[in-house]
Amino acid sequence: MNPAAKKSSGERAAGRRVGVWLVGARGSIATCVAYGLAGLRANLIEPVGLVTATEPFTELPLVPLENLVLAGHDVCNRPLTQSAGELVRHHILDPELVTASAAAATAFEARIRPGILDAADVGVADLQPEASRLGALPPREQIERLRADFAAFARDAELERVIVVDIASTEAHRETRGEWRSLAAFEAALDAKVAQPASVIYAYAALGAGHPFVNFTPSTGASIPALRELAQARGVPHCGNDGKTGETLVKTVLAPLFVARRLRVLAWQGYNMLGNRDGEVLNDPLHRESKLRSKNDALRQLLGDPLVHTKVGIDYVPSLRDWKTAWDFIHFEGFLGAQMSLQFTWQGSDSALAAPLVIDLVRLADFAADNGESGEMPHTASFFKSPLSGGTHDFHEQFASLIEYAEKHAGN
Amino acid sequence: MNPAAKKSSGERAAGRRVGVWLVGARGSIATCVAYGLAGLRANLIEPVGLVTATEPFTELPLVPLENLVLAGHDVCNRPLTQSAGELVRHHILDPELVTASAAAATAFEARIRPGILDAADVGVADLQPEASRLGALPPREQIERLRADFAAFARDAELERVIVVDIASTEAHRETRGEWRSLAAFEAALDAKVAQPASVIYAYAALGAGHPFVNFTPSTGASIPALRELAQARGVPHCGNDGKTGETLVKTVLAPLFVARRLRVLAWQGYNMLGNRDGEVLNDPLHRESKLRSKNDALRQLLGDPLVHTKVGIDYVPSLRDWKTAWDFIHFEGFLGAQMSLQFTWQGSDSALAAPLVIDLVRLADFAADNGESGEMPHTASFFKSPLSGGTHDFHEQFASLIEYAEKHAGN
Amino acid sequence: MNPAAKKSSGERAAGRRVGVWLVGARGSIATCVAYGLAGLRANLIEPVGLVTATEPFTELPLVPLENLVLAGHDVCNRPLTQSAGELVRHHILDPELVTASAAAATAFEARIRPGILDAADVGVADLQPEASRLGALPPREQIERLRADFAAFARDAELERVIVVDIASTEAHRETRGEWRSLAAFEAALDAKVAQPASVIYAYAALGAGHPFVNFTPSTGASIPALRELAQARGVPHCGNDGKTGETLVKTVLAPLFVARRLRVLAWQGYNMLGNRDGEVLNDPLHRESKLRSKNDALRQLLGDPLVHTKVGIDYVPSLRDWKTAWDFIHFEGFLGAQMSLQFTWQGSDSALAAPLVIDLVRLADFAADNGESGEMPHTASFFKSPLSGGTHDFHEQFASLIEYAEKHAGN
Amino acid sequence: MNPAAKKSSGERAAGRRVGVWLVGARGSIATCVAYGLAGLRANLIEPVGLVTATEPFTELPLVPLENLVLAGHDVCNRPLTQSAGELVRHHILDPELVTASAAAATAFEARIRPGILDAADVGVADLQPEASRLGALPPREQIERLRADFAAFARDAELERVIVVDIASTEAHRETRGEWRSLAAFEAALDAKVAQPASVIYAYAALGAGHPFVNFTPSTGASIPALRELAQARGVPHCGNDGKTGETLVKTVLAPLFVARRLRVLAWQGYNMLGNRDGEVLNDPLHRESKLRSKNDALRQLLGDPLVHTKVGIDYVPSLRDWKTAWDFIHFEGFLGAQMSLQFTWQGSDSALAAPLVIDLVRLADFAADNGESGEMPHTASFFKSPLSGGTHDFHEQFASLIEYAEKHAGN
């Protein structure tokens, strides 16, 4: 890229408005994204936790934060101010920020539409009845409805692009299906009105209409071969699955240490506790299954030993709210057979950890689309527990490839 | 390197005998090295914790473990069997290994000579009176004596090379001296009979006589400009300082995570407890000073913030013996100003962690010498708390450069 | 008690030989009891962890340790030396103690007979075929066989009394049965050949033949109304259930603190890991159920809040062997709604913690029998997770009642 | 006490107004006391953490919370609203409670007078110049001034009694002085204008004028023989020293467990971190000395072993603010020499833990005075790290004596 081109693309970036369509728009992460963006624009908070706010990413013509416009779907009708109030009480959002950002929050809320209830989610609190009705429609009608929402958003808000981001609660685990193996088989199943998980419908609706898709959840989304094929065919970038925010993040930093030093991991036990709506949903064994697979795979792959004794547990502890607390115990053997241990306790707000990564991924997905990339965005592997592509779970290796990508595109 | 050359260098490696001169030969690390090597040769233990025992290092013509011959200096006269007995009682050495390796231990002990007592170390238990006498000699005489020991070892054991490794207890901290700035000034100070720290004398004696030198301690050793100049002038490789075995190792893996994710570290408190002779020595404030500097620098450099609130403490807790126990508390800020924490407890045997690294470094130093390298061996940075060269304290970056080095030399 | 009587009872205590019949005689606890008693007699170890070795218990005419004679049942035929070897390798038994106590161990092993396999335990390793055969007999025949073993032991070893102690692995959980409600109903069920859990058969066999019974396991044992009635009718003392050795011990010390200070416990999560045979057995959900009930009840009762959010988990982590490692996280609320936490990690050898308590309970049961007491020995509540009697789970209250008992009987 | 008398004393309690004179009235604890009392009166918060709010204390004619009137001294002039704002930002005070309690806070602040600056405290931020002037006056004049403040408060607020409570930051440690040995010597020193620590002046001023005195700090206060004599002579109750709120509280609950079970403590290391003004003051070695003595004594006495290896450290970690975080590591030996450990991490708000205890102590001191008691109030030992009287540091024993006191006075 020559300097002139760079300048013009930078200028173009600065002028464009990009839409962020949040699936799960009334949840804690969405609330942190909305108030956080408002706070960043008003200089009320600093961009702590935002990877793209620093070098070398500042050298890229990423869409400026003030040009991001929020909208989204949700299956419940809990007011955003109620979500914000809970986050204030749980010491995640500052009350002054909430007051100062009231106008931005109102504007966002006005653009939230009823989402599609996943068939397995019957007992949701504050359920939006329309979400239930949409959830029962044949898949082609669901898709049409979602695309109409995306299009109306793009038109009304005068957007150059809309990025769809799934930050809804984890869906119930589904076994792999035959129709997921190819796009043709999947299209046929849609024609035959075979119901699909909501996350898959969202991914199909987004990718098929040319919207980049970010799956921050462990739900299926665009991870199936059929949708990967669709993204390639349509030339759309997408990434996922399952944001790597806390305990797994620490795991994927520590596990390579044991491998590098040839210390033999005998057992790695991880116990997670959380009390937010995500935790409540994970309290159900079917939903938990999706999450645990995602968390355990990384460790086994990193240690290079499929038989190593590992365990990942998640418990719902309501009083902790959004403050995920995790304890990991690593039992290992060193030279001479000496047995040693490392244990750690992680205490962090899941939503405040996730929100800046969502913003980072939106900016990177927009840049990738602008740059003509399609498919799984392998450079984003460090953001995910189960990266769609990227080869390793080693955080430092993943992050090095992100930096390399940024430097390559910033360069020349 | 062409395949033929490689093969012949591999064969040469296999035939050569390399001497390992351990300064601190009666201590816990030396005892673990001696019994560990004997156990590895007899297939009684596996090479757990030994970095050079796996790929890509197995592709290099490193000296085989069975060709390493041990000897060394010590200032005390505690029998090696007593050190071994203590390690058995503290569950680090297996009693069966000790019994099976009695002959090897006896042969090693027969090659231990009285070392030079550092002037600041007056109260050592089991002091070898000769060490005290040597400690009071003018420096040139000390050096002559050490070199005579090295030479006799090489001759008697028919060695192709002798590597000198400092694994003695931490020396008292010394302020930087003018005579350390250049080799010429240092030589003049030696001529003027200006007493020097024992670790510096050892380094000078080794490097000046062409012996590669490994400083596994936080003592000054070869880190001063004068001795770096000497190593370059004589074409000898050397590396140090201060083996990165436990809490600092974990720190240099975790700190880059906070930087990568732009999470702001507010405070990093580290509390170390240990009860071996090393811990006893560190109970003295002057000796502790050397160690703490080494431990704290890495963190500040990694976090890129010289003002970040950090603390590293070391306490002598006799009952823990060699089982270093450390607790670190990391207080950090994420998006929206949310304050979070990570804490970890490390429980490991310092000597069992150090011993395989000492063996690794001996093999790498021998390879470097064979390969015609001189100076600070920057590829060994991952082994040290204060690498003489290597630029970063980030373990994963350091380790990547070690792998790159090995692959480069294994390759073609 | 007047001084003369006391003296004579002390003398009598000194002369008498008391038999200790261990159910689970080849397990880790039994092995620690056997080698520990031998070591205490030979002055090779100190009575650390032995409550009755100090004041005020030393004022009671308790049976001297050297007068205890060991025998027992087991369903497996693993040699005691193998159990001892494992405990040496796992750093619980000292190899020198094992060597020095060989004769005592051999004498004990010669008195171990095949036990009764519980119907639910089909997959035990090293199973003694005779145990399987005994497990299938009608209950009256099982009881007869056990009593014959007790009687032969008393006769051959010239014992004044035999105490039966259950330290076998946890039995599968059983729902309460109608026939357990009264002794008459139970006797009728035995007559009708209704199979009973092995622990109940042992308790019935012991109590009915006048042998004091100690149930150190969470298995049913003598806790059912029918057997409590039997103990009262026969005038025999007994106690149980489930030795309070580790995590629960700490819980019952800490929970009263929160109550005393009116701090509101919001959640108490306890995660246990262990890797011995007991852990392997608990890996089975049915067996785990017995244990978890026992562990959770104490907490709820102490906090006085049946709705408080608590969890107790047990995971089998083979590499930990006998070294139980537990992490508890206590989330609580203080004044002004401020939320706080206390977390602890417990790392202890389950068998080395249990063994001295078994010895204590044998001495106390013998003393109680000598003293003409019958029934549940309420003063022993501090030893158990589910005391048969004693009213509170508060360790300090329980212990105060033990001290009061000792002082009362030591007194005048 | 017969029911009639009890009723009338209850009624009398209900009618009386009692003054609470807080030394350190602008600090965090005072702020929590002020807003907490306002919140309790308005039913905005529950009496969590308040020992006297539950049985059996509710059976005593304690002064009702709504009859307590606050006033106090401080050496700085930081507005109370600033202290409250900090506590809101640090998630200890609820912003709604602060708003709702504005009138109460204003009334309290109007009754805060300049205190006496201790001679060793020269660098206090926001120093009230008058406090500095008062600190330099001869002791008799200081005392006169303080008593005039107490008297004006009692008169203006129509109080039946004034309780003086020291909750100021820890004073610099002072060596014991000859003049402290008896009241006569102390009076002579005052006459001779020998300057005294501020805490001693406060205690003398209060006790000599008949005001009960509560020393919640580790400062000297009324602990010296001279002032104990004065309290007896004047018939005034007083108690102290150093509120037992966090890590020491847990210590005095756990240490008796090791003693009861005859487990041998090998080392007990305690590391405390805090970042409030108290922490800042303790960052000075002289001030820290007072605190550490108080914290370490309890442990040594409880373990009954003056030689046991213990350490208590306190570090100032500004980012933690009022959230004391402490890690304790307990290394202990069990049966057979097996070495085990227990570690705990305590995370609590020091001020929110202290405030309810201050209210409890005020009510108990008022009751004691009403009841004609004089001297050290031994039943309050459970509230203090260094109880002036009470014999043991065992929390459960101390608490049992408090309950016994309450039941005795509630009873008949």
PDB file of N, CA and C in Angstrom, chain A residues 46 48-49 54-55 244 249 253 256-257 260-262 264 323 332-336 339-345 347 352 357 382 396 399, chain B residues 32 46 48-49 54-55 244 249 253 256-257 260-262 264 323 333-335 339-347 352 357 382 396 399:
ATOM      1  N   GLU A  46     -11.009   5.547  29.494  1.00  0.00           N
ATOM      2  CA  GLU A  46      -9.848   5.294  28.641  1.00  0.00           C
ATOM      3  C   GLU A  46     -10.027   3.953  27.934  1.00  0.00           C
ATOM      4  N   VAL A  48      -8.915   1.118  27.953  1.00  0.00           N
ATOM      5  CA  VAL A  48      -8.255  -0.023  28.594  1.00  0.00           C
ATOM      6  C   VAL A  48      -8.930  -1.315  28.120  1.00  0.00           C
ATOM      7  N   GLY A  49      -8.152  -2.328  27.781  1.00  0.00           N
ATOM      8  CA  GLY A  49      -8.708  -3.607  27.344  1.00  0.00           C
ATOM      9  C   GLY A  49      -9.029  -3.663  25.864  1.00  0.00           C
ATOM     10  N   THR A  54      -4.215   0.541  20.331  1.00  0.00           N
ATOM     11  CA  THR A  54      -2.783   0.820  20.467  1.00  0.00           C
ATOM     12  C   THR A  54      -2.032   0.358  19.227  1.00  0.00           C
ATOM     13  N   GLU A  55      -0.773   0.699  19.193  1.00  0.00           N
ATOM     14  CA  GLU A  55       0.079   0.263  18.090  1.00  0.00           C
ATOM     15  C   GLU A  55       0.184  -1.245  18.049  1.00  0.00           C
ATOM     16  N   LYS A 244     -12.377 -15.594  24.175  1.00  0.00           N
ATOM     17  CA  LYS A 244     -11.417 -16.085  25.184  1.00  0.00           C
ATOM     18  C   LYS A 244     -11.133 -14.934  26.137  1.00  0.00           C
ATOM     19  N   LEU A 249      -8.185 -18.029  28.788  1.00  0.00           N
ATOM     20  CA  LEU A 249      -7.109 -17.139  28.363  1.00  0.00           C
ATOM     21  C   LEU A 249      -5.837 -17.433  29.167  1.00  0.00           C
ATOM     22  N   VAL A 253      -2.075 -19.386  28.063  1.00  0.00           N
ATOM     23  CA  VAL A 253      -0.799 -18.702  28.255  1.00  0.00           C
ATOM     24  C   VAL A 253       0.125 -19.598  29.079  1.00  0.00           C
ATOM     25  N   PRO A 256       1.523 -23.592  27.386  1.00  0.00           N
ATOM     26  CA  PRO A 256       2.747 -23.680  26.574  1.00  0.00           C
ATOM     27  C   PRO A 256       4.027 -23.618  27.406  1.00  0.00           C
ATOM     28  N   LEU A 257       3.960 -23.017  28.590  1.00  0.00           N
ATOM     29  CA  LEU A 257       5.131 -22.971  29.462  1.00  0.00           C
ATOM     30  C   LEU A 257       5.549 -24.382  29.876  1.00  0.00           C
ATOM     31  N   ALA A 260       7.062 -26.087  26.879  1.00  0.00           N
ATOM     32  CA  ALA A 260       8.384 -25.557  26.539  1.00  0.00           C
ATOM     33  C   ALA A 260       9.443 -26.108  27.488  1.00  0.00           C
ATOM     34  N   ARG A 261       9.110 -26.164  28.765  1.00  0.00           N
ATOM     35  CA  ARG A 261      10.089 -26.619  29.753  1.00  0.00           C
ATOM     36  C   ARG A 261      10.068 -28.129  29.964  1.00  0.00           C
ATOM     37  N   ARG A 262       9.282 -28.818  29.164  1.00  0.00           N
ATOM     38  CA  ARG A 262       9.213 -30.284  29.255  1.00  0.00           C
ATOM     39  C   ARG A 262       8.823 -30.731  30.665  1.00  0.00           C
ATOM     40  N   ARG A 264       5.980 -32.265  32.955  1.00  0.00           N
ATOM     41  CA  ARG A 264       4.876 -33.163  32.599  1.00  0.00           C
ATOM     42  C   ARG A 264       3.622 -32.844  33.417  1.00  0.00           C
ATOM     43  N   TRP A 323     -19.221 -11.451  38.053  1.00  0.00           N
ATOM     44  CA  TRP A 323     -17.825 -11.607  38.466  1.00  0.00           C
ATOM     45  C   TRP A 323     -17.418 -13.062  38.444  1.00  0.00           C
ATOM     46  N   PHE A 332       1.986 -31.117  38.373  1.00  0.00           N
ATOM     47  CA  PHE A 332       2.946 -31.490  37.334  1.00  0.00           C
ATOM     48  C   PHE A 332       4.195 -32.128  37.927  1.00  0.00           C
ATOM     49  N   GLU A 333       4.913 -32.786  37.043  1.00  0.00           N
ATOM     50  CA  GLU A 333       6.113 -33.508  37.458  1.00  0.00           C
ATOM     51  C   GLU A 333       7.322 -32.849  36.819  1.00  0.00           C
ATOM     52  N   GLY A 334       8.381 -32.690  37.618  1.00  0.00           N
ATOM     53  CA  GLY A 334       9.615 -32.146  37.097  1.00  0.00           C
ATOM     54  C   GLY A 334      10.696 -33.218  37.068  1.00  0.00           C
ATOM     55  N   PHE A 335      11.928 -32.779  37.017  1.00  0.00           N
ATOM     56  CA  PHE A 335      13.093 -33.668  36.982  1.00  0.00           C
ATOM     57  C   PHE A 335      13.100 -34.546  38.234  1.00  0.00           C
ATOM     58  N   LEU A 336      13.601 -35.743  38.118  1.00  0.00           N
ATOM     59  CA  LEU A 336      13.759 -36.672  39.232  1.00  0.00           C
ATOM     60  C   LEU A 336      12.416 -37.149  39.767  1.00  0.00           C
ATOM     61  N   GLN A 339       7.116 -33.970  42.273  1.00  0.00           N
ATOM     62  CA  GLN A 339       5.773 -33.501  41.920  1.00  0.00           C
ATOM     63  C   GLN A 339       5.543 -32.104  42.483  1.00  0.00           C
ATOM     64  N   MET A 340       5.059 -31.211  41.638  1.00  0.00           N
ATOM     65  CA  MET A 340       4.909 -29.807  41.989  1.00  0.00           C
ATOM     66  C   MET A 340       3.508 -29.345  41.610  1.00  0.00           C
ATOM     67  N   SER A 341       3.169 -28.112  41.956  1.00  0.00           N
ATOM     68  CA  SER A 341       1.853 -27.617  41.576  1.00  0.00           C
ATOM     69  C   SER A 341       1.855 -26.113  41.364  1.00  0.00           C
ATOM     70  N   LEU A 342       0.920 -25.697  40.543  1.00  0.00           N
ATOM     71  CA  LEU A 342       0.653 -24.275  40.332  1.00  0.00           C
ATOM     72  C   LEU A 342      -0.850 -24.145  40.431  1.00  0.00           C
ATOM     73  N   GLN A 343      -1.328 -23.187  41.193  1.00  0.00           N
ATOM     74  CA  GLN A 343      -2.777 -22.963  41.257  1.00  0.00           C
ATOM     75  C   GLN A 343      -3.019 -21.482  41.064  1.00  0.00           C
ATOM     76  N   PHE A 344      -4.126 -21.157  40.422  1.00  0.00           N
ATOM     77  CA  PHE A 344      -4.428 -19.737  40.287  1.00  0.00           C
ATOM     78  C   PHE A 344      -5.908 -19.474  40.483  1.00  0.00           C
ATOM     79  N   THR A 345      -6.199 -18.279  40.977  1.00  0.00           N
ATOM     80  CA  THR A 345      -7.575 -17.821  41.135  1.00  0.00           C
ATOM     81  C   THR A 345      -7.752 -16.574  40.283  1.00  0.00           C
ATOM     82  N   GLN A 347     -10.348 -13.593  39.123  1.00  0.00           N
ATOM     83  CA  GLN A 347     -11.583 -12.899  39.488  1.00  0.00           C
ATOM     84  C   GLN A 347     -11.754 -11.718  38.555  1.00  0.00           C
ATOM     85  N   ALA A 352     -17.137  -6.970  31.202  1.00  0.00           N
ATOM     86  CA  ALA A 352     -16.158  -5.908  30.980  1.00  0.00           C
ATOM     87  C   ALA A 352     -14.925  -6.455  30.254  1.00  0.00           C
ATOM     88  N   LEU A 357     -13.278  -6.622  23.432  1.00  0.00           N
ATOM     89  CA  LEU A 357     -12.898  -7.577  22.385  1.00  0.00           C
ATOM     90  C   LEU A 357     -13.944  -7.576  21.273  1.00  0.00           C
ATOM     91  N   SER A 382      -6.489 -15.391  18.530  1.00  0.00           N
ATOM     92  CA  SER A 382      -6.219 -15.093  19.951  1.00  0.00           C
ATOM     93  C   SER A 382      -7.463 -14.620  20.692  1.00  0.00           C
ATOM     94  N   HIS A 396       0.199 -16.789  22.916  1.00  0.00           N
ATOM     95  CA  HIS A 396       1.283 -15.923  22.456  1.00  0.00           C
ATOM     96  C   HIS A 396       1.555 -16.127  20.966  1.00  0.00           C
ATOM     97  N   PHE A 399      -1.319 -14.422  19.195  1.00  0.00           N
ATOM     98  CA  PHE A 399      -1.211 -12.970  19.256  1.00  0.00           C
ATOM     99  C   PHE A 399      -0.109 -12.476  18.318  1.00  0.00           C
TER     100      PHE A 399
ATOM    101  N   CYS B  32      21.416 -32.788  42.644  1.00  0.00           N
ATOM    102  CA  CYS B  32      20.383 -33.213  41.688  1.00  0.00           C
ATOM    103  C   CYS B  32      20.982 -33.458  40.302  1.00  0.00           C
ATOM    104  N   GLU B  46      13.233 -40.600  33.684  1.00  0.00           N
ATOM    105  CA  GLU B  46      12.986 -40.057  32.350  1.00  0.00           C
ATOM    106  C   GLU B  46      13.487 -38.619  32.289  1.00  0.00           C
ATOM    107  N   VAL B  48      12.421 -35.754  32.120  1.00  0.00           N
ATOM    108  CA  VAL B  48      11.403 -34.726  32.343  1.00  0.00           C
ATOM    109  C   VAL B  48      12.089 -33.433  32.777  1.00  0.00           C
ATOM    110  N   GLY B  49      11.677 -32.310  32.218  1.00  0.00           N
ATOM    111  CA  GLY B  49      12.252 -31.026  32.598  1.00  0.00           C
ATOM    112  C   GLY B  49      13.517 -30.667  31.825  1.00  0.00           C
ATOM    113  N   THR B  54      14.402 -33.114  23.801  1.00  0.00           N
ATOM    114  CA  THR B  54      13.317 -33.280  22.832  1.00  0.00           C
ATOM    115  C   THR B  54      13.627 -32.504  21.560  1.00  0.00           C
ATOM    116  N   GLU B  55      12.789 -32.712  20.576  1.00  0.00           N
ATOM    117  CA  GLU B  55      12.910 -31.968  19.314  1.00  0.00           C
ATOM    118  C   GLU B  55      12.714 -30.484  19.539  1.00  0.00           C
ATOM    119  N   LYS B 244      15.991 -19.011  35.624  1.00  0.00           N
ATOM    120  CA  LYS B 244      14.560 -18.669  35.734  1.00  0.00           C
ATOM    121  C   LYS B 244      13.794 -19.964  35.924  1.00  0.00           C
ATOM    122  N   LEU B 249       9.571 -17.257  36.319  1.00  0.00           N
ATOM    123  CA  LEU B 249       9.197 -17.933  35.077  1.00  0.00           C
ATOM    124  C   LEU B 249       7.708 -17.708  34.793  1.00  0.00           C
ATOM    125  N   VAL B 253       5.645 -15.244  31.827  1.00  0.00           N
ATOM    126  CA  VAL B 253       4.666 -15.830  30.914  1.00  0.00           C
ATOM    127  C   VAL B 253       3.355 -15.051  31.018  1.00  0.00           C
ATOM    128  N   PRO B 256       3.193 -10.685  29.755  1.00  0.00           N
ATOM    129  CA  PRO B 256       2.895 -10.313  28.363  1.00  0.00           C
ATOM    130  C   PRO B 256       1.409 -10.432  28.014  1.00  0.00           C
ATOM    131  N   LEU B 257       0.689 -11.282  28.734  1.00  0.00           N
ATOM    132  CA  LEU B 257      -0.752 -11.397  28.502  1.00  0.00           C
ATOM    133  C   LEU B 257      -1.460 -10.076  28.792  1.00  0.00           C
ATOM    134  N   ALA B 260      -0.591  -7.653  26.060  1.00  0.00           N
ATOM    135  CA  ALA B 260      -1.238  -7.970  24.781  1.00  0.00           C
ATOM    136  C   ALA B 260      -2.697  -7.543  24.804  1.00  0.00           C
ATOM    137  N   ARG B 261      -3.372  -7.785  25.912  1.00  0.00           N
ATOM    138  CA  ARG B 261      -4.784  -7.469  25.990  1.00  0.00           C
ATOM    139  C   ARG B 261      -5.060  -6.049  26.486  1.00  0.00           C
ATOM    140  N   ARG B 262      -4.012  -5.267  26.647  1.00  0.00           N
ATOM    141  CA  ARG B 262      -4.153  -3.866  27.084  1.00  0.00           C
ATOM    142  C   ARG B 262      -4.905  -3.776  28.412  1.00  0.00           C
ATOM    143  N   ARG B 264      -4.641  -3.035  32.289  1.00  0.00           N
ATOM    144  CA  ARG B 264      -3.688  -2.190  33.016  1.00  0.00           C
ATOM    145  C   ARG B 264      -3.346  -2.797  34.379  1.00  0.00           C
ATOM    146  N   TRP B 323      11.486 -26.651  48.912  1.00  0.00           N
ATOM    147  CA  TRP B 323      10.196 -26.473  48.257  1.00  0.00           C
ATOM    148  C   TRP B 323       9.794 -25.011  48.270  1.00  0.00           C
ATOM    149  N   GLU B 333      -6.805  -3.513  35.923  1.00  0.00           N
ATOM    150  CA  GLU B 333      -8.013  -2.806  35.515  1.00  0.00           C
ATOM    151  C   GLU B 333      -8.361  -3.193  34.094  1.00  0.00           C
ATOM    152  N   GLY B 334      -9.649  -3.414  33.848  1.00  0.00           N
ATOM    153  CA  GLY B 334     -10.114  -3.709  32.505  1.00  0.00           C
ATOM    154  C   GLY B 334     -10.952  -2.569  31.965  1.00  0.00           C
ATOM    155  N   PHE B 335     -11.744  -2.876  30.975  1.00  0.00           N
ATOM    156  CA  PHE B 335     -12.617  -1.909  30.323  1.00  0.00           C
ATOM    157  C   PHE B 335     -13.579  -1.333  31.355  1.00  0.00           C
ATOM    158  N   GLN B 339     -12.138  -3.293  38.186  1.00  0.00           N
ATOM    159  CA  GLN B 339     -10.903  -3.804  38.792  1.00  0.00           C
ATOM    160  C   GLN B 339     -11.010  -5.308  39.022  1.00  0.00           C
ATOM    161  N   MET B 340      -9.986  -6.021  38.609  1.00  0.00           N
ATOM    162  CA  MET B 340     -10.006  -7.476  38.647  1.00  0.00           C
ATOM    163  C   MET B 340      -8.708  -7.979  39.277  1.00  0.00           C
ATOM    164  N   SER B 341      -8.597  -9.275  39.477  1.00  0.00           N
ATOM    165  CA  SER B 341      -7.350  -9.796  40.035  1.00  0.00           C
ATOM    166  C   SER B 341      -7.067 -11.209  39.567  1.00  0.00           C
ATOM    167  N   LEU B 342      -5.792 -11.512  39.573  1.00  0.00           N
ATOM    168  CA  LEU B 342      -5.325 -12.879  39.314  1.00  0.00           C
ATOM    169  C   LEU B 342      -4.315 -13.159  40.413  1.00  0.00           C
ATOM    170  N   GLN B 343      -4.434 -14.305  41.057  1.00  0.00           N
ATOM    171  CA  GLN B 343      -3.438 -14.662  42.060  1.00  0.00           C
ATOM    172  C   GLN B 343      -2.991 -16.086  41.777  1.00  0.00           C
ATOM    173  N   PHE B 344      -1.727 -16.365  42.050  1.00  0.00           N
ATOM    174  CA  PHE B 344      -1.283 -17.744  41.863  1.00  0.00           C
ATOM    175  C   PHE B 344      -0.343 -18.171  42.981  1.00  0.00           C
ATOM    176  N   THR B 345      -0.391 -19.466  43.255  1.00  0.00           N
ATOM    177  CA  THR B 345       0.519 -20.063  44.233  1.00  0.00           C
ATOM    178  C   THR B 345       1.355 -21.105  43.510  1.00  0.00           C
ATOM    179  N   TRP B 346       2.647 -20.954  43.615  1.00  0.00           N
ATOM    180  CA  TRP B 346       3.599 -21.857  42.977  1.00  0.00           C
ATOM    181  C   TRP B 346       4.268 -22.685  44.058  1.00  0.00           C
ATOM    182  N   GLN B 347       4.277 -23.995  43.897  1.00  0.00           N
ATOM    183  CA  GLN B 347       4.947 -24.863  44.860  1.00  0.00           C
ATOM    184  C   GLN B 347       5.834 -25.828  44.087  1.00  0.00           C
ATOM    185  N   ALA B 352      15.206 -29.349  41.850  1.00  0.00           N
ATOM    186  CA  ALA B 352      14.771 -30.249  40.774  1.00  0.00           C
ATOM    187  C   ALA B 352      14.370 -29.450  39.543  1.00  0.00           C
ATOM    188  N   LEU B 357      17.976 -27.655  33.796  1.00  0.00           N
ATOM    189  CA  LEU B 357      18.358 -26.468  33.036  1.00  0.00           C
ATOM    190  C   LEU B 357      19.872 -26.318  33.018  1.00  0.00           C
ATOM    191  N   SER B 382      15.801 -17.456  27.604  1.00  0.00           N
ATOM    192  CA  SER B 382      14.649 -18.032  28.317  1.00  0.00           C
ATOM    193  C   SER B 382      15.047 -18.759  29.587  1.00  0.00           C
ATOM    194  N   HIS B 396       7.886 -16.443  26.170  1.00  0.00           N
ATOM    195  CA  HIS B 396       7.534 -17.093  24.910  1.00  0.00           C
ATOM    196  C   HIS B 396       8.370 -16.543  23.753  1.00  0.00           C
ATOM    197  N   PHE B 399      11.787 -18.081  24.218  1.00  0.00           N
ATOM    198  CA  PHE B 399      11.805 -19.492  23.867  1.00  0.00           C
ATOM    199  C   PHE B 399      11.727 -19.672  22.351  1.00  0.00           C
TER     200      PHE B 399
END
